[in-house]
Amino acid sequence: MRTRFPVVLATGAFVLSACSTGSDAVSTDPLLADHGLDGLTAQQIVEELEASTEQRPLRLGASVSEDELLLDDGTTEMALPLPEDEFYLSVAPFVTQTHDCFYHSLSGCQGELVGAEVAVTITDASGDVLVDEEITTHTNGFVGFWLPREITGTIEVSREGYAGSVPFSTTDGSPTCITTLQLDPAAAR
């Protein structure tokens, strides 16, 4: 199986630095230092927080919009810009239980399938396969992907005789959280 774009998983915290101008900028903000995220890029922080094995909600509030990582520790709020050419999309496949979500909360969203091995295929509208691999969902029941911006396509997930698919978009105003991908035994046939 192959992935053209790296899969992202995370554990973590929020960050913002007034000096940050891009996704490769490294913050030295006290908020980040307090949560063990000092020196990480926005992408690395997203991945750290997504993959966190801590029970939700995390101590540090964090959510991903289409262009910013938003952090909040209860007293300080920050925003860190995400890459201009990549879009973070987090997916929580489910069988029976889900929740509404638009901007993915790295610190609070909890999906049904925790530690589940799933096969994921992400295809753009032209039919190009962007992701085709088996992945294990995180403690929060999600798997995350950095995808190219300004595309549409389909996400397909299968697991143990269950399958499902949903459309996605990485254009301005698109959700970063997909919680509508229900796995159904009939879809696997």
CSV table of C-alpha atoms in Angstrom, one decimal, residues 41-172:
chain,number,residue,atom,x,y,z
A,41,THR,CA,5.9,23.4,14.0
A,42,ALA,CA,2.1,23.7,13.7
A,43,GLN,CA,2.0,20.4,11.7
A,44,GLN,CA,4.0,18.6,14.4
A,45,ILE,CA,1.8,19.9,17.1
A,46,VAL,CA,-1.3,18.7,15.3
A,47,GLU,CA,0.2,15.3,14.9
A,48,GLU,CA,1.3,15.1,18.5
A,49,LEU,CA,-2.1,16.1,19.8
A,50,GLU,CA,-4.0,13.8,17.5
A,51,ALA,CA,-1.9,10.8,18.5
A,52,SER,CA,-2.0,11.6,22.2
A,53,THR,CA,-2.9,8.6,24.3
A,54,GLU,CA,-4.4,10.8,27.0
A,55,GLN,CA,-8.1,10.6,27.7
A,56,ARG,CA,-10.2,13.4,26.1
A,57,PRO,CA,-10.6,16.2,26.9
A,58,LEU,CA,-6.9,17.1,26.9
A,59,ARG,CA,-5.5,19.7,29.3
A,60,LEU,CA,-4.8,22.0,26.3
A,61,GLY,CA,-7.7,22.9,24.1
A,62,ALA,CA,-6.8,22.6,20.4
A,63,SER,CA,-8.7,22.6,17.2
A,64,VAL,CA,-7.9,22.7,13.5
A,65,SER,CA,-9.6,25.0,11.1
A,66,GLU,CA,-8.8,25.0,7.4
A,67,ASP,CA,-5.9,27.4,7.9
A,68,GLU,CA,-5.0,27.6,11.6
A,69,LEU,CA,-4.3,25.5,14.6
A,70,LEU,CA,-6.1,27.2,17.5
A,71,LEU,CA,-4.9,26.6,21.1
A,72,ASP,CA,-6.4,27.6,24.4
A,73,ASP,CA,-5.3,26.8,28.0
A,74,GLY,CA,-8.1,28.6,29.7
A,75,THR,CA,-6.2,31.8,30.1
A,76,THR,CA,-4.3,32.2,26.8
A,77,GLU,CA,-5.6,31.7,23.3
A,78,MET,CA,-3.3,31.3,20.3
A,79,ALA,CA,-3.5,30.7,16.5
A,80,LEU,CA,-0.7,29.1,14.5
A,81,PRO,CA,-0.9,29.1,10.7
A,82,LEU,CA,-1.0,25.8,8.8
A,83,PRO,CA,0.7,25.2,5.5
A,84,GLU,CA,-0.7,27.1,2.5
A,85,ASP,CA,-0.5,24.0,0.3
A,86,GLU,CA,-1.8,21.3,2.7
A,87,PHE,CA,-5.1,20.7,4.4
A,88,TYR,CA,-5.5,18.6,7.6
A,89,LEU,CA,-8.4,16.2,7.5
A,90,SER,CA,-9.3,14.0,10.5
A,91,VAL,CA,-11.6,11.0,10.0
A,92,ALA,CA,-13.5,9.0,12.7
A,93,PRO,CA,-15.1,6.0,11.0
A,94,PHE,CA,-18.0,4.5,13.1
A,95,VAL,CA,-20.4,1.6,13.2
A,96,THR,CA,-23.1,2.8,15.6
A,97,GLN,CA,-22.1,6.0,17.4
A,98,THR,CA,-20.8,9.3,16.2
A,99,HIS,CA,-21.0,13.1,16.9
A,100,ASP,CA,-21.4,16.3,14.9
A,101,CYS,CA,-18.2,18.0,14.1
A,102,PHE,CA,-16.9,20.6,11.6
A,103,TYR,CA,-13.5,21.9,12.9
A,104,HIS,CA,-11.7,18.9,14.4
A,105,SER,CA,-11.0,19.3,18.1
A,106,LEU,CA,-7.7,17.6,18.8
A,107,SER,CA,-8.4,17.9,22.5
A,108,GLY,CA,-12.0,16.9,22.7
A,109,CYS,CA,-13.4,14.9,19.8
A,110,GLN,CA,-13.8,11.2,20.6
A,111,GLY,CA,-14.7,8.6,17.9
A,112,GLU,CA,-16.2,5.2,18.5
A,113,LEU,CA,-13.5,3.0,17.0
A,114,VAL,CA,-10.4,3.2,19.3
A,115,GLY,CA,-7.3,1.3,18.3
A,116,ALA,CA,-9.1,-0.2,15.3
A,117,GLU,CA,-7.1,-1.4,12.3
A,118,VAL,CA,-8.8,0.2,9.2
A,119,ALA,CA,-8.0,0.2,5.5
A,120,VAL,CA,-8.2,3.7,4.1
A,121,THR,CA,-8.3,4.8,0.5
A,122,ILE,CA,-8.5,8.5,-0.4
A,123,THR,CA,-9.1,9.3,-4.0
A,124,ASP,CA,-9.3,12.8,-5.6
A,125,ALA,CA,-12.0,13.7,-8.2
A,126,SER,CA,-9.6,12.9,-11.0
A,127,GLY,CA,-9.3,9.3,-9.7
A,128,ASP,CA,-5.8,9.8,-8.4
A,129,VAL,CA,-5.2,7.7,-5.2
A,130,LEU,CA,-3.7,10.0,-2.5
A,131,VAL,CA,-3.8,7.4,0.3
A,132,ASP,CA,-4.1,3.6,0.2
A,133,GLU,CA,-3.0,2.0,3.5
A,134,GLU,CA,-3.9,0.2,6.6
A,135,ILE,CA,-3.8,2.4,9.7
A,136,THR,CA,-4.8,2.0,13.4
A,137,THR,CA,-7.1,4.7,14.8
A,138,HIS,CA,-5.8,6.7,17.7
A,139,THR,CA,-7.0,6.7,21.3
A,140,ASN,CA,-9.5,9.4,20.1
A,141,GLY,CA,-10.9,7.1,17.4
A,142,PHE,CA,-9.6,9.3,14.6
A,143,VAL,CA,-6.9,9.1,11.9
A,144,GLY,CA,-5.6,12.2,10.3
A,145,PHE,CA,-4.2,13.1,6.8
A,146,TRP,CA,-2.4,16.0,5.3
A,147,LEU,CA,-4.0,16.4,1.8
A,148,PRO,CA,-3.4,18.9,-1.0
A,149,ARG,CA,-5.6,22.0,-0.8
A,150,GLU,CA,-8.3,22.9,-3.3
A,151,ILE,CA,-9.4,19.3,-4.2
A,152,THR,CA,-12.5,17.2,-3.8
A,153,GLY,CA,-12.8,13.4,-3.7
A,154,THR,CA,-13.8,10.3,-1.7
A,155,ILE,CA,-12.7,8.7,1.5
A,156,GLU,CA,-13.3,4.9,1.7
A,157,VAL,CA,-12.7,2.9,4.9
A,158,SER,CA,-13.1,-0.8,5.5
A,159,ARG,CA,-12.7,-3.0,8.5
A,160,GLU,CA,-13.5,-6.6,9.3
A,161,GLY,CA,-16.3,-7.0,6.7
A,162,TYR,CA,-17.6,-3.5,7.1
A,163,ALA,CA,-17.1,-0.6,4.7
A,164,GLY,CA,-18.2,2.9,4.0
A,165,SER,CA,-17.3,6.0,2.0
A,166,VAL,CA,-18.0,9.8,2.1
A,167,PRO,CA,-17.1,12.7,-0.1
A,168,PHE,CA,-14.6,15.3,1.1
A,169,SER,CA,-13.3,18.7,0.1
A,170,THR,CA,-10.2,20.7,1.0
A,171,THR,CA,-11.4,24.0,-0.3
A,172,ASP,CA,-11.9,27.2,1.8
